[in-house]
mmCIF file of C-alpha atoms in Angstrom:
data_model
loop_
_atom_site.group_PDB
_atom_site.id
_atom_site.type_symbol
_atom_site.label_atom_id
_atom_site.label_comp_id
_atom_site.label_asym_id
_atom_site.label_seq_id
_atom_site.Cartn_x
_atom_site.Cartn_y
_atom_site.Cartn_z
ATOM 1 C CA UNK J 28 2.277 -21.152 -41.639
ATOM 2 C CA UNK J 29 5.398 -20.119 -43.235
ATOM 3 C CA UNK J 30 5.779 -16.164 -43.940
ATOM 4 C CA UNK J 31 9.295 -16.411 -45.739
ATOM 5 C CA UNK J 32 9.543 -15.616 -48.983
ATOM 6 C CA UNK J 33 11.378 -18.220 -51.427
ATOM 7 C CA UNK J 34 14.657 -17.301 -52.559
ATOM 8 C CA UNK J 35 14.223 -16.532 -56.354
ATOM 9 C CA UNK J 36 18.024 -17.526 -57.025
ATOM 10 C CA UNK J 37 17.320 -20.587 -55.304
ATOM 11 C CA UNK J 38 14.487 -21.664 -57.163
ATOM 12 C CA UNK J 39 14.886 -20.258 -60.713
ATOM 13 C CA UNK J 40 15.504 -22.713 -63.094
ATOM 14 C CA UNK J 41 18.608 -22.821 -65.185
ATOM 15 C CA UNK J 42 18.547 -20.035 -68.160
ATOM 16 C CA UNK J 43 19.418 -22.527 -71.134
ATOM 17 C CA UNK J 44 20.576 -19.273 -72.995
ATOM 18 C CA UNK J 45 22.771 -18.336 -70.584
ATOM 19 C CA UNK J 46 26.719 -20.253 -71.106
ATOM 20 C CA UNK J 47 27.840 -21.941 -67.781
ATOM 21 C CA UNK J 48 30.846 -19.919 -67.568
ATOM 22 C CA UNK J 49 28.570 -16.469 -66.355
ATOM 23 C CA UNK J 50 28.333 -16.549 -62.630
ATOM 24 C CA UNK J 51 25.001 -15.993 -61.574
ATOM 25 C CA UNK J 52 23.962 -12.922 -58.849
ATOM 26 C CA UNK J 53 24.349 -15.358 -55.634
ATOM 27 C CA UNK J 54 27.734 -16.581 -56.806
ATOM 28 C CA UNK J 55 29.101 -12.795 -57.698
ATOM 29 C CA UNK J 56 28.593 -11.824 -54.176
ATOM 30 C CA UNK J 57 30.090 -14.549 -52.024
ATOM 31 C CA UNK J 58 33.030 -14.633 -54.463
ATOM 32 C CA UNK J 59 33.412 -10.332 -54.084
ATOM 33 C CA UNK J 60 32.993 -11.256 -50.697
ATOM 34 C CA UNK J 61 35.797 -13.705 -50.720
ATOM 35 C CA UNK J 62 38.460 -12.024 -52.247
ATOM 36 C CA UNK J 63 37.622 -8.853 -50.225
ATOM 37 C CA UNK J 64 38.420 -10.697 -46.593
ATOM 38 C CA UNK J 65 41.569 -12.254 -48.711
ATOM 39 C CA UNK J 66 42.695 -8.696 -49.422
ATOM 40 C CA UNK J 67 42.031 -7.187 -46.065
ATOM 41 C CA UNK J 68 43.282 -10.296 -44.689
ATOM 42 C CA UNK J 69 47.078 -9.707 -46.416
ATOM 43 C CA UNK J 70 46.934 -6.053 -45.944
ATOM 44 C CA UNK J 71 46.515 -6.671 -42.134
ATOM 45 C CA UNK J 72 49.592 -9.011 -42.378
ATOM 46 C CA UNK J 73 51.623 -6.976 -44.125
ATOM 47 C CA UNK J 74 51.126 -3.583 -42.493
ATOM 48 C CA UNK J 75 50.866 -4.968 -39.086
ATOM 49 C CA UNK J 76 54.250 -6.465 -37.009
ATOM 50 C CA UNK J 77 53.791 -10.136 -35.153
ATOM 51 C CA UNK J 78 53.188 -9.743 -31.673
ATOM 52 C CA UNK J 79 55.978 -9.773 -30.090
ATOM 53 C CA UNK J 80 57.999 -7.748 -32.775
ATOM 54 C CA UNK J 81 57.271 -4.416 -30.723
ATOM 55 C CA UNK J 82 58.636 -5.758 -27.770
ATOM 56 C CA UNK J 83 61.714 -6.795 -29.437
ATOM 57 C CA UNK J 84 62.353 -3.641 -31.410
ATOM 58 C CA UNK J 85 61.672 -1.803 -27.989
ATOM 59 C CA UNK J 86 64.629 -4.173 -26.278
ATOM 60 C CA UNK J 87 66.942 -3.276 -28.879
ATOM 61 C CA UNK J 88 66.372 0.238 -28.516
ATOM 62 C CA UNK J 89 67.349 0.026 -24.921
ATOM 63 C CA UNK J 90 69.625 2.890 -24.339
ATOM 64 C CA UNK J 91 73.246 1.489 -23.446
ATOM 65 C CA UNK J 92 76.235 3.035 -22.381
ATOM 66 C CA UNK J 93 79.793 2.297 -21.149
ATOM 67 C CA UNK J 94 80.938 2.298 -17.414
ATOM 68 C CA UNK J 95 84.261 1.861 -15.901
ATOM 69 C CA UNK J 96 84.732 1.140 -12.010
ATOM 70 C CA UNK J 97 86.389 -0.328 -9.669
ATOM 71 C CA UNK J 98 85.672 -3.610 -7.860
ATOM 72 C CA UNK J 99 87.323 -4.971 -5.141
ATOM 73 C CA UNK J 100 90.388 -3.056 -6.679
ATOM 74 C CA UNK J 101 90.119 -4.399 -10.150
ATOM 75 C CA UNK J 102 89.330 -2.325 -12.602
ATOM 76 C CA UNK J 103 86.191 -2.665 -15.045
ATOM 77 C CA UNK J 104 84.514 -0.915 -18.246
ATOM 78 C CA UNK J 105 81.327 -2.498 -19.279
ATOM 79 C CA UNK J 106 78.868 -1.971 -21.466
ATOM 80 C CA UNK J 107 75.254 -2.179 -19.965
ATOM 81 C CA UNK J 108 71.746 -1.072 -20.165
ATOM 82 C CA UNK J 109 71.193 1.911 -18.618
ATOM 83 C CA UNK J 110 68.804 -0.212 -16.327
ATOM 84 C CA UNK J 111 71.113 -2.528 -14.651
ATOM 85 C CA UNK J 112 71.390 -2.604 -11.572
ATOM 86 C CA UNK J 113 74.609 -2.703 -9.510
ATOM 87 C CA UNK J 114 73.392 -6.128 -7.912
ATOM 88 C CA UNK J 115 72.819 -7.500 -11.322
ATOM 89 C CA UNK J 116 76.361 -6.039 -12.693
ATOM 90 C CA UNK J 117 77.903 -7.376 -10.115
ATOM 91 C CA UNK J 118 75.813 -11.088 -10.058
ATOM 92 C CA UNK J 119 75.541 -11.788 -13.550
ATOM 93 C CA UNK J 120 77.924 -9.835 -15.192
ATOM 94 C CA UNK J 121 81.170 -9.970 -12.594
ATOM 95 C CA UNK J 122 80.267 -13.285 -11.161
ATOM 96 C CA UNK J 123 80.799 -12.154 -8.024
ATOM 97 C CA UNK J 124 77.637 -13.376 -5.969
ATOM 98 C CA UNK J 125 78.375 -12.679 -2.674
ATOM 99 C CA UNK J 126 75.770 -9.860 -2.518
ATOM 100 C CA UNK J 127 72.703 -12.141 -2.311
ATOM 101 C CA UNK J 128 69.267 -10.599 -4.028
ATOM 102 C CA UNK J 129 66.698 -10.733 -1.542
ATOM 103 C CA UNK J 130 63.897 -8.457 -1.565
ATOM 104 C CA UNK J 131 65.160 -6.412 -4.667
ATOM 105 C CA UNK J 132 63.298 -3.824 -3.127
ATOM 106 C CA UNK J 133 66.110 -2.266 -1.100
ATOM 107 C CA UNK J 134 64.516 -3.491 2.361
ATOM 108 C CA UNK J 135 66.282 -6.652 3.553
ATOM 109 C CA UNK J 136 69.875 -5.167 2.938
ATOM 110 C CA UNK J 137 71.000 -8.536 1.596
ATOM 111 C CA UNK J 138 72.806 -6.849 -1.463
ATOM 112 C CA UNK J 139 74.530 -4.108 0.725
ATOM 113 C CA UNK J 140 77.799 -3.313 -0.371
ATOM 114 C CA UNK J 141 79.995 -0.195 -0.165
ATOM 115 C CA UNK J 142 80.725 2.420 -2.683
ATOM 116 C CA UNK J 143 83.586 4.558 -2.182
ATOM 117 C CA UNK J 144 83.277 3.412 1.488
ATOM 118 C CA UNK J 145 79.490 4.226 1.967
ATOM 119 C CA UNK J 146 76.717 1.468 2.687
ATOM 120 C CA UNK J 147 74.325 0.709 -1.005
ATOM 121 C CA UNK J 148 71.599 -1.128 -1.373
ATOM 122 C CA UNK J 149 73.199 -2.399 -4.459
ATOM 123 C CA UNK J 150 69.549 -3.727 -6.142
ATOM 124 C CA UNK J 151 68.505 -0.009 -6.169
ATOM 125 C CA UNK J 152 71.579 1.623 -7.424
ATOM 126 C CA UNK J 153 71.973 1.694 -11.167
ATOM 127 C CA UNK J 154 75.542 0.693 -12.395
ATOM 128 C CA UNK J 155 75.587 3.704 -15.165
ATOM 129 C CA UNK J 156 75.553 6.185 -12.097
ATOM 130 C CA UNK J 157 79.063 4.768 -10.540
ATOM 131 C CA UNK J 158 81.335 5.748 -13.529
ATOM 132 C CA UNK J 159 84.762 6.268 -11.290
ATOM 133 C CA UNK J 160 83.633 4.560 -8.375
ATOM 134 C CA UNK J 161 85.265 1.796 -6.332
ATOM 135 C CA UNK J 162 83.159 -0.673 -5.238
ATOM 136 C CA UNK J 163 83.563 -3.223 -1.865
ATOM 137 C CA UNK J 164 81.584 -6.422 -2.107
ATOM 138 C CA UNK J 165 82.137 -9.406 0.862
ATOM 139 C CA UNK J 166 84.450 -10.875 -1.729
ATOM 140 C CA UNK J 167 86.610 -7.816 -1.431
ATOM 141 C CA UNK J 168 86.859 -7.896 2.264
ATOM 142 C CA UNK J 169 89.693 -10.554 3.128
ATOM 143 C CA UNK J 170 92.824 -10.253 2.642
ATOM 144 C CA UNK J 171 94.450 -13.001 1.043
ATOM 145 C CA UNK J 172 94.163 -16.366 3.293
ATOM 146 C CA UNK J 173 93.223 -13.211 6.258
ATOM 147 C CA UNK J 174 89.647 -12.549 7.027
ATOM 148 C CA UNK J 175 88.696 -8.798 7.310
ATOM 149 C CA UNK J 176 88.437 -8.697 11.501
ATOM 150 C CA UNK J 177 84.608 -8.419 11.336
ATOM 151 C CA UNK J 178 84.170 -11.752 9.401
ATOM 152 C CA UNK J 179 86.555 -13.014 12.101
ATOM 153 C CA UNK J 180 84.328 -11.847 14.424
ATOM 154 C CA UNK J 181 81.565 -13.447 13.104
ATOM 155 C CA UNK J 182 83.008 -16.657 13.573
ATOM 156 C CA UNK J 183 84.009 -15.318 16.916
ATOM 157 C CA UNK J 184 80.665 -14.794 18.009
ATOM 158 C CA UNK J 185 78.756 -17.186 16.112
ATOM 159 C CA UNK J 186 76.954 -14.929 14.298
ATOM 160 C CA UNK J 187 76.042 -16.539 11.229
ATOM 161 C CA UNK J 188 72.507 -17.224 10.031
ATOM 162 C CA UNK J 189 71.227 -19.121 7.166
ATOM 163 C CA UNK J 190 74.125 -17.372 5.077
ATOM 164 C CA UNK J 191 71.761 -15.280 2.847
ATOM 165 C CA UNK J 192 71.743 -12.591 5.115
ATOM 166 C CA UNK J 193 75.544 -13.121 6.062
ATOM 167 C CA UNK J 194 77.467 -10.898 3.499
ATOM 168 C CA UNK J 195 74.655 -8.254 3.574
ATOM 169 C CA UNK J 196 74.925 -7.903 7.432
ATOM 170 C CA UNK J 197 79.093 -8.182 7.295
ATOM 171 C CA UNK J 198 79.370 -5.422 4.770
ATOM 172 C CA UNK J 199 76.960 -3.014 6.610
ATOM 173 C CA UNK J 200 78.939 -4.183 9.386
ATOM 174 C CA UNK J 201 82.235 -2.784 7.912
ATOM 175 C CA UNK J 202 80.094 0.487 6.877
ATOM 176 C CA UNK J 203 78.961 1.187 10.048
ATOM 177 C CA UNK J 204 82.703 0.939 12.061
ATOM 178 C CA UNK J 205 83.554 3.118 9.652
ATOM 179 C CA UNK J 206 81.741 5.441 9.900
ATOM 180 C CA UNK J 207 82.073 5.247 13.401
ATOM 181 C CA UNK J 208 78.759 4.414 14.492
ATOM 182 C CA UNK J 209 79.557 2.077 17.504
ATOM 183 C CA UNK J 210 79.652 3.954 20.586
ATOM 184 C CA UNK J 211 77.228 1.612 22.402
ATOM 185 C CA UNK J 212 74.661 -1.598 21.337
ATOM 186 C CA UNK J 213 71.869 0.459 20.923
ATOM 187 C CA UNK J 214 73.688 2.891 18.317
ATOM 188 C CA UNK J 215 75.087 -0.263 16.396
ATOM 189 C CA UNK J 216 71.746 -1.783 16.285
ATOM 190 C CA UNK J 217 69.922 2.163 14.984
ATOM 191 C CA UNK J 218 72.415 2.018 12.043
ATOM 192 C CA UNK J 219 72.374 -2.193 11.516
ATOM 193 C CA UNK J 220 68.497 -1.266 11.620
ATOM 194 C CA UNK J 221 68.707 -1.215 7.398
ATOM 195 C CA UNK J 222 69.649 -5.107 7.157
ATOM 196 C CA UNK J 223 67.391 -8.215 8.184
ATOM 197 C CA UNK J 224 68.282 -10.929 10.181
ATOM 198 C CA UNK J 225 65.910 -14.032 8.851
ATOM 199 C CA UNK J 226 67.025 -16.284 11.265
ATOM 200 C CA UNK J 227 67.256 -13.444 14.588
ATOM 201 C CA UNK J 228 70.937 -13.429 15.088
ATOM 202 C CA UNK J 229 70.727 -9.983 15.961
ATOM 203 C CA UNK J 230 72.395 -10.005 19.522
ATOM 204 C CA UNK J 231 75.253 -11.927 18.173
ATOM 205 C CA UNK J 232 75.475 -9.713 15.367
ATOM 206 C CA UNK J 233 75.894 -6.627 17.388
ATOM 207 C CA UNK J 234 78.475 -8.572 19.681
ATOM 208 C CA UNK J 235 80.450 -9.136 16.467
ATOM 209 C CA UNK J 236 80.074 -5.674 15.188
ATOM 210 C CA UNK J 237 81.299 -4.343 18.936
ATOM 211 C CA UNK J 238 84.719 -7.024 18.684
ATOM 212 C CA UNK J 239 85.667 -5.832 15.521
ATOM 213 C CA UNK J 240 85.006 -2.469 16.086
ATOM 214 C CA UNK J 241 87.853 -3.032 19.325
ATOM 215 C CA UNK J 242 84.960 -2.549 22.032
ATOM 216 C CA UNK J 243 85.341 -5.810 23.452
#
């Protein structure tokens, strides 16, 4: 047997003295109720962004600056986000993708280039830090229709892999004659150590690194 109670609004008949127009107790609540979700509803779109609108105010916030350097001898002044990357200047905004992005994690060496003659791993080195700076990418190396005598000696010594590792291993190969790091295989593989070979070229590598370096 049934313990619940009738509802009384439900069940009252219809007050004949009472117009039509006067909303009964049961109607004055669900329409309160209505309008008050309505109102919360528009307050919550007007005081609250779109998702999405954060993020976008955030990106155009992104601190910016000017830099001027030097590439392959020719000068440039960009402006950048302070987060670029000296891979990504050079890739996306020079066009000059020789330096190959690898790891982008500054442990395959794939995106070594020099600055002011030392070895970079150009995907950790932020482009806002080399204001003055003159920059050497594998694109930089020849000389007119003359190969630099390293990528000669690659040829030489057949020492090219799958050609993403190429430039990286050339330009750490230029760092490392110059800074005179040659004397004997074993030292030119210790500072080669920083750059990968994917497909094991390594002995031919250090052969080509020993030619141009005038050891053989």
């Amino acid at each position: 047997m049934s313990t619940e109670r009738p509802d009384p609004a439900a069940t009252s008949p219809v007050d004949p003295l009472v117009p039509p127009s006067v909303p009964s107790r049961r109607t004055f609540i669900a329409a309160s109720t209505a309008v008050g979700g309505a109102v919360a509803a528009g307050g919550l779109v007007a005081g609250s962004p779109p998702l999405g609108a954060e993020a976008a105010v955030a990106a155009e916030a992104a601190p910016g600056s000017r830099v001027s350097l030097t590439v392959n001898g020719v000068r440039h002044t960009v402006a950048i986000d302070n987060r670029t990357s000296l891979l990504d200047l050079l890739r996306e905004r020079l066009g000059l993708t020789g330096s190959k992005k690898g790891c982008n994690a500054g442990a395959c060496g794939a995106c070594t280039v020099l600055v002011d003659g030392r070895r970079v791993n150009s995907c950790l080195t932020l482009a806002v830090r080399l204001e003055g700076t003159e920059v050497t990418t594998i694109e930089g190396l020849e000389k007119g229709d003359r190969l630099h005598p390293l990528q000669q000696a690659f040829i030489d010594q057949d020492a090219f892999q799958c050609g993403f590792c190429t430039s990286g291993q050339i330009v750490s190969g230029v760092g490392c004659i110059q800074e005179g790091h040659t004397g004997s295989p074993e030292e030119i593989r210790e500072w080669m150590s920083g750059n990968l070979c994917r497909c094991g070229c390594y002995v031919k590598i250090g052969r080509a690194v020993e030619q141009a370096a005038g050891r053989k």
